[in-house]
Short mmCIF file of C-alpha atoms and ligand atoms in Angstrom, two decimals:
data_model
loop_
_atom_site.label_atom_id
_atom_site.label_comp_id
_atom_site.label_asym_id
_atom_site.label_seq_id
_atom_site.Cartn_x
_atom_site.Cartn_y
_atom_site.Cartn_z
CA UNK A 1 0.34 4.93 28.96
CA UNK A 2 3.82 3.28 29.24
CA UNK A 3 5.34 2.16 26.91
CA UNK A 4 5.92 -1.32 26.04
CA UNK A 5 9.94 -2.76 26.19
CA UNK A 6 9.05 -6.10 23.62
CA UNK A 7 7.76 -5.40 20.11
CA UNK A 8 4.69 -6.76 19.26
CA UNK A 9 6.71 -8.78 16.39
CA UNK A 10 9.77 -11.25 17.19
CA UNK A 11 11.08 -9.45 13.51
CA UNK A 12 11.69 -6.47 15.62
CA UNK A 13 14.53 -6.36 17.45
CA UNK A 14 13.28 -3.37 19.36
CA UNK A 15 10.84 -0.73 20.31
CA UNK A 16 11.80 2.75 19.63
CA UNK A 17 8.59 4.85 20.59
CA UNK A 18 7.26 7.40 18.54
CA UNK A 19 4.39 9.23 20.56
CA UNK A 20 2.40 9.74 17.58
CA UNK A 21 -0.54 7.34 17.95
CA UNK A 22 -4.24 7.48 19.30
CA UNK A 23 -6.71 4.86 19.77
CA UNK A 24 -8.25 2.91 17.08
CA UNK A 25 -11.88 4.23 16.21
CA UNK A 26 -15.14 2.03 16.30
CA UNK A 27 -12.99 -0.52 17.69
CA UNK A 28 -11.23 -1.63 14.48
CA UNK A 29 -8.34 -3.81 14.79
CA UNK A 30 -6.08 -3.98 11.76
CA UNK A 31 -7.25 -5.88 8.60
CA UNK A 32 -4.76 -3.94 5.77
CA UNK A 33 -1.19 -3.84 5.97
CA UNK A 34 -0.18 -0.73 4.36
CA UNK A 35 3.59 -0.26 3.00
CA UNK A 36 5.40 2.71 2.39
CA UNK A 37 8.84 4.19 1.52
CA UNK A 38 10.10 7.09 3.44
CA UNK A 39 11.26 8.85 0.10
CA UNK A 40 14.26 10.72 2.09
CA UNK A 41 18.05 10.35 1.39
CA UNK A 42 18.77 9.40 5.10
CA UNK A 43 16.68 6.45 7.14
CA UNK A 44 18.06 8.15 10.47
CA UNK A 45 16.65 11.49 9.91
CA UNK A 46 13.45 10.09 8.58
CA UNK A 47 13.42 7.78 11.43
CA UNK A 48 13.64 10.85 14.08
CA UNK A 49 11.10 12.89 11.91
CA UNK A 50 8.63 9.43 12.80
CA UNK A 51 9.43 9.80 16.50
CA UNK A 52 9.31 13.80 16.41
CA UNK A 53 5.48 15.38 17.96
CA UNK A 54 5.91 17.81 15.98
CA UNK A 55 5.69 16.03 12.61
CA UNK A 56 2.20 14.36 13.71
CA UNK A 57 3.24 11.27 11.43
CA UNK A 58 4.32 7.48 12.24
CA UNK A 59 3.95 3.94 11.60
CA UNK A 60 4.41 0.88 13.53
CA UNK A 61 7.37 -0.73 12.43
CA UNK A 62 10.44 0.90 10.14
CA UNK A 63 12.84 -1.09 8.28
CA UNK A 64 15.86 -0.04 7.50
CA UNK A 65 18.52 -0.86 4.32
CA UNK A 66 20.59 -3.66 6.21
CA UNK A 67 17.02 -5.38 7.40
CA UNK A 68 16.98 -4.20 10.88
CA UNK A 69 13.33 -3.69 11.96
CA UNK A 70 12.25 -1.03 14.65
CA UNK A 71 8.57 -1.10 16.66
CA UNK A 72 7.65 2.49 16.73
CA UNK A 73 3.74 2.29 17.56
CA UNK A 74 2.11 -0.94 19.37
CA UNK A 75 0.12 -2.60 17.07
CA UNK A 76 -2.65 -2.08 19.18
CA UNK A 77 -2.37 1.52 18.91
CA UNK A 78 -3.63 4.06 15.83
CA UNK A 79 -0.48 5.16 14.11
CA UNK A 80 -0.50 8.05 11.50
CA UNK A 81 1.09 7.20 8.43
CA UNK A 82 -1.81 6.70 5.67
CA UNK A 83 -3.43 10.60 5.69
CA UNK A 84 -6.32 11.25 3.26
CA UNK A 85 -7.21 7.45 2.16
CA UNK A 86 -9.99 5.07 1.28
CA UNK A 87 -10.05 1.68 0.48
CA UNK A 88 -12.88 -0.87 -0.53
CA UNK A 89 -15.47 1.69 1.06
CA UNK A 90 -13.67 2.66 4.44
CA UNK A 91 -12.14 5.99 4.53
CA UNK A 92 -9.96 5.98 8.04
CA UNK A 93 -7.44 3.58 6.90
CA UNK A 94 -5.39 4.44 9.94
CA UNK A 95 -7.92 2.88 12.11
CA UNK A 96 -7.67 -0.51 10.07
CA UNK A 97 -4.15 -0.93 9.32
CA UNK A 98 -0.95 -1.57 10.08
CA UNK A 99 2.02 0.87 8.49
CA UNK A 100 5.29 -0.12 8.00
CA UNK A 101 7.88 2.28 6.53
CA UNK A 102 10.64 0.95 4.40
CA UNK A 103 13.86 3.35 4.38
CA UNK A 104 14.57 4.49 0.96
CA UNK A 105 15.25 7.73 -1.32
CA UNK A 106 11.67 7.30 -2.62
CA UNK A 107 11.13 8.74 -5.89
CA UNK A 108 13.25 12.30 -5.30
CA UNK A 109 15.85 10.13 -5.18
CA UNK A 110 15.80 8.57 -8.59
CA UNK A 111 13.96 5.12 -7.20
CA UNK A 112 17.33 2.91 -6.49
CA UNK A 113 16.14 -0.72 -6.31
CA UNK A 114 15.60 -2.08 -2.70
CA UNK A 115 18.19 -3.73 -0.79
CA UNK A 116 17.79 -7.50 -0.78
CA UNK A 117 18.04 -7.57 3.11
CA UNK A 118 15.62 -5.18 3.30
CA UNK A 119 13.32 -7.21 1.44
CA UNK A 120 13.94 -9.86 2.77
CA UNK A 121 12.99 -8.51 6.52
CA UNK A 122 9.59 -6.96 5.27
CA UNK A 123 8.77 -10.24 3.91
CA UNK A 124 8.95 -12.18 7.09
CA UNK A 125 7.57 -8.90 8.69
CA UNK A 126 4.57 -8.91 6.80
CA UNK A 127 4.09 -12.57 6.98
CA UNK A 128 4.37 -12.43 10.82
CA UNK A 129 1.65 -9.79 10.59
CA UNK A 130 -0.58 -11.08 8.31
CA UNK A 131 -0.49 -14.46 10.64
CA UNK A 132 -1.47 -12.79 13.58
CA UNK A 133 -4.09 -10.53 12.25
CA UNK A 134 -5.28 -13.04 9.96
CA UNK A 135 -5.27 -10.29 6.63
CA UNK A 136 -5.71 -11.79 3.60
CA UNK A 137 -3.03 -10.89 0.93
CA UNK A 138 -5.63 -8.57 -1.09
CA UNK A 139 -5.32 -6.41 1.89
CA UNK A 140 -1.89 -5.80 1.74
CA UNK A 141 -1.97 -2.25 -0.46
CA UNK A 142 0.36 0.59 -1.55
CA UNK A 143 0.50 3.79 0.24
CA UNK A 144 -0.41 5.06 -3.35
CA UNK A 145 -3.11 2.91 -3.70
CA UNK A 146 -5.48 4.38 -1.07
CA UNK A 147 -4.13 7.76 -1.78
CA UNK A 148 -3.88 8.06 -5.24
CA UNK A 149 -3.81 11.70 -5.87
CA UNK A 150 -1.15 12.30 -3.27
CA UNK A 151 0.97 9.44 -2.88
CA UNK A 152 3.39 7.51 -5.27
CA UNK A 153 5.10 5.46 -2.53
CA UNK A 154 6.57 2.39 -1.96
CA UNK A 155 6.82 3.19 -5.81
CA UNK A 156 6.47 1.13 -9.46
CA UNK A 157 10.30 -0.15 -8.44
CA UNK A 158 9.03 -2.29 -5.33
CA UNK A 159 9.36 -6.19 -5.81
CA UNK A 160 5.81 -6.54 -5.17
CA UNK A 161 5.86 -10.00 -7.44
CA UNK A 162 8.80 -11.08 -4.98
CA UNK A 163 6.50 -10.54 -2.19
CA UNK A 164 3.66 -12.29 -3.52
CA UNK A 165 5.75 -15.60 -4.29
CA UNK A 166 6.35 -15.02 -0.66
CA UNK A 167 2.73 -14.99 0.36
CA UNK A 168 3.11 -11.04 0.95
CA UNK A 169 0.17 -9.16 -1.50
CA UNK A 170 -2.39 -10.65 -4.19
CA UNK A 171 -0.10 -10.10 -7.58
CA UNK A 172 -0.49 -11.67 -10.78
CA UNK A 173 2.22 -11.31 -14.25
CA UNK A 174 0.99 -8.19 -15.75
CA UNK A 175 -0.69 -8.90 -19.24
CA UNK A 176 2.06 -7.91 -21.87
CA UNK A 177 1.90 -4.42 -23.29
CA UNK A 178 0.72 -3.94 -27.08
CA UNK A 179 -1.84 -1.75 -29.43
CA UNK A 180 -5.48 -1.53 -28.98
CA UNK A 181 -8.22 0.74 -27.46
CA UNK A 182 -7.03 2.21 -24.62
CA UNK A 183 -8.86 5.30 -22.47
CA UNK A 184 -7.24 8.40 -21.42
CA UNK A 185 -8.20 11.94 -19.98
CA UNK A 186 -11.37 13.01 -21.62
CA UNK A 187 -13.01 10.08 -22.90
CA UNK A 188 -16.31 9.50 -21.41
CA UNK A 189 -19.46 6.91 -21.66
CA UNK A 190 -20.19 3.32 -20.91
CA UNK A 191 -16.82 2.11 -21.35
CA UNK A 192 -15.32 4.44 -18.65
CA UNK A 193 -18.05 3.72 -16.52
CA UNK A 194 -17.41 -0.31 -16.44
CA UNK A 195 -13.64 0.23 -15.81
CA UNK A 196 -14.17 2.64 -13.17
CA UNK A 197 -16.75 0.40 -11.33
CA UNK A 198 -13.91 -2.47 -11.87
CA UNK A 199 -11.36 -0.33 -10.38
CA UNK A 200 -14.25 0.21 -7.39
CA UNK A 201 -14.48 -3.33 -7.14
CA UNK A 202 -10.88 -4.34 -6.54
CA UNK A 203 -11.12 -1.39 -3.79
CA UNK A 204 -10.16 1.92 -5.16
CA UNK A 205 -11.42 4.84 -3.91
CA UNK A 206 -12.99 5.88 -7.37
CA UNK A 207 -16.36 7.38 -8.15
CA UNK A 208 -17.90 5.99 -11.18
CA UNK A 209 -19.03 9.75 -13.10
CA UNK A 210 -18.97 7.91 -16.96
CA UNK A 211 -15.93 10.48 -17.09
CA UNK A 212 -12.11 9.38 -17.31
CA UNK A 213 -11.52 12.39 -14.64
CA UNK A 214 -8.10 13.58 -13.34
CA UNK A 215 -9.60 10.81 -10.10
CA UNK A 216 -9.76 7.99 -12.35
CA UNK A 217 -6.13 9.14 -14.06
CA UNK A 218 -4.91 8.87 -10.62
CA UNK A 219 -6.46 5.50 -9.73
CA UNK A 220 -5.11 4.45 -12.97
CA UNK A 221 -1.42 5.42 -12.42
CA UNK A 222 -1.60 3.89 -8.96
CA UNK A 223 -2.67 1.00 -10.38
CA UNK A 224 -0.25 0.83 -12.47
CA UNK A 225 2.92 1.16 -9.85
CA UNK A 226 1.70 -1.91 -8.03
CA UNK A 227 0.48 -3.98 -10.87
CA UNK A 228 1.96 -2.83 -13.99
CA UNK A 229 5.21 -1.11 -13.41
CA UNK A 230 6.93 -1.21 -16.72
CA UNK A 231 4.68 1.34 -17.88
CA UNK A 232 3.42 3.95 -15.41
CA UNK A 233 1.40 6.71 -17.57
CA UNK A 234 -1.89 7.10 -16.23
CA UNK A 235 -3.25 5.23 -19.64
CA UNK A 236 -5.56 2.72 -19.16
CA UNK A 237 -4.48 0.78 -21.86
CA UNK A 238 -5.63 -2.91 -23.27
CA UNK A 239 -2.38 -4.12 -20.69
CA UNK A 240 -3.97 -2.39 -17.49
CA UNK A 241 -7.19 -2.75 -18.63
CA UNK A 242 -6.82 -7.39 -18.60
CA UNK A 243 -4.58 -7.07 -15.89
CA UNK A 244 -7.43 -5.50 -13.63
CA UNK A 245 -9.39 -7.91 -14.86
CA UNK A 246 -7.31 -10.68 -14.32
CA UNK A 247 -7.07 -9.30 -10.77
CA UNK A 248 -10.42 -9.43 -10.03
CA UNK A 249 -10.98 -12.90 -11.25
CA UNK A 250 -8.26 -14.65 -9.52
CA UNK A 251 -9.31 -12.85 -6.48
CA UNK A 252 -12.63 -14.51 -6.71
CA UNK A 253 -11.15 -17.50 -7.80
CA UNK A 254 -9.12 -17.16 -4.59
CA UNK A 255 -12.41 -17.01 -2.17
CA UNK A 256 -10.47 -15.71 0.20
CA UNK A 257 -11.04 -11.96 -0.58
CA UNK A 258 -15.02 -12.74 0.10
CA UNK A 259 -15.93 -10.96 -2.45
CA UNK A 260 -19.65 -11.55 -4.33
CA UNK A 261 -20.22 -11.02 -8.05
CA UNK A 262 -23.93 -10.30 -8.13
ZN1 ZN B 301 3.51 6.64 2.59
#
């Protein structure tokens, strides 16, 4: 196919083809936008590895520190960027979504904060995206948060409250950290049950076993980066525990997310 000269977004200023792509199975078309960090010290090299066959990953669009935004994969198109993933039920997340790498260290390199420009030109990139395709902010998720046993990335340091005062993501204020009960590796029973099936019904990949498994430590500690960053442990702690909760309400509250509480 040849490749396309405008980028599907006026954010971009231009395509730069990567020829890692395929078509989009059972005829999805995108309904998650899916962010990422490239978590290497230089955006050029990590922009070549994107556009290199032999690395057999991409994304659509890739934004560097000073805000410039690159098309890499048409919209249209599958790009590779989201692996071993589920979300909400559906496990080919490539199929669904749209990827956009940010340029940045990542956590090897000691999780700098992000570049206001940079910010600043995913925000209008996302909300360009999300206008188009018509995704709801719930559906705009962490690489780590439909891979949570493999991924950490955009990371706990990404201004995802920034982005939701923006209209980018479904964020609330965390609920402040203090004692209480709190769940950890081992425990088991009803109570581990109900916060697994709450972690299921915001849209993690989780099974509900009864067991707080090295799965639901995972889930947790993804959790966790996006929605409670001061205090990334893997825990779930009275803090985690109301802010999920909180989540899921306002979510419903929200109607937007169509999702039924039987
Ligand atoms: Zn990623």
């Amino acid at each position: 196919m040849s490749e396309r000269l405008t980028p599907d977004s006026p954010v971009a200023t231009k395509v730069f083809p990567s020829p890692n792509h395929g078509e989009r199975r059972d005829g999805c078309v995108p309904d998650i936008l899916l962010l990422h960090y490239t978590g290497m010290p230089d955006s050029g090299e990590a922009l070549q590895w994107l556009c290199n066959p032999i690395s057999q990953v991409s994304a659509h669009y890739f934004v560097f520190e000073d805000g410039r935004v690159l098309q890499l994969v048409p919209e249209i198109r599958r790009a590779w960027h989201a692996g071993v993933s589920a979300w909400d039920g559906d496990r080919d997340i490539n199929s669904r979504s749209i990827g956009i790498e940010i340029a940045h260290p990542g956590h090897p390199g000691g999780l700098p904060p992000f570049p206001d420009a940079q910010i600043e030109a995913v925000i209008v990139l996302c909300r360009d995206i999300m206008e188009r395709w018509r995704i709801p902010p719930q559906r705009v998720l962490a690489h780590s948060d439909v891979a949570p046993g493999r991924k950490q990335d955009p990371g706990e340091g990404f201004p995802w409250q920034r982005l939701s005062e923006a209209g980018v993501g479904h964020w609330i204020p965390p609920a402040p950290i203090r004692d209480g009960r709190f769940f950890s590796r081992g425990d088991q029973g009803m109570p581990v049950e109900a916060l697994q099936a709450m972690f299921a019904m915001y849209g993690y990949g989780l099974r509900i076993t009864g067991v707080f498994d090295e799965d639901t430590e995972n889930v947790v500690t993804a959790f966790q980066r996006h929605f409670r960053p001061a205090r990334v442990d893997g825990v779930a702690d009275a803090s985690t525990i109301t802010t999920l909760r909180d989540l899921i309400a306002a979510r419903s509250r929200g109607g937007a997310a169509g999702l039924t509480v039987a």
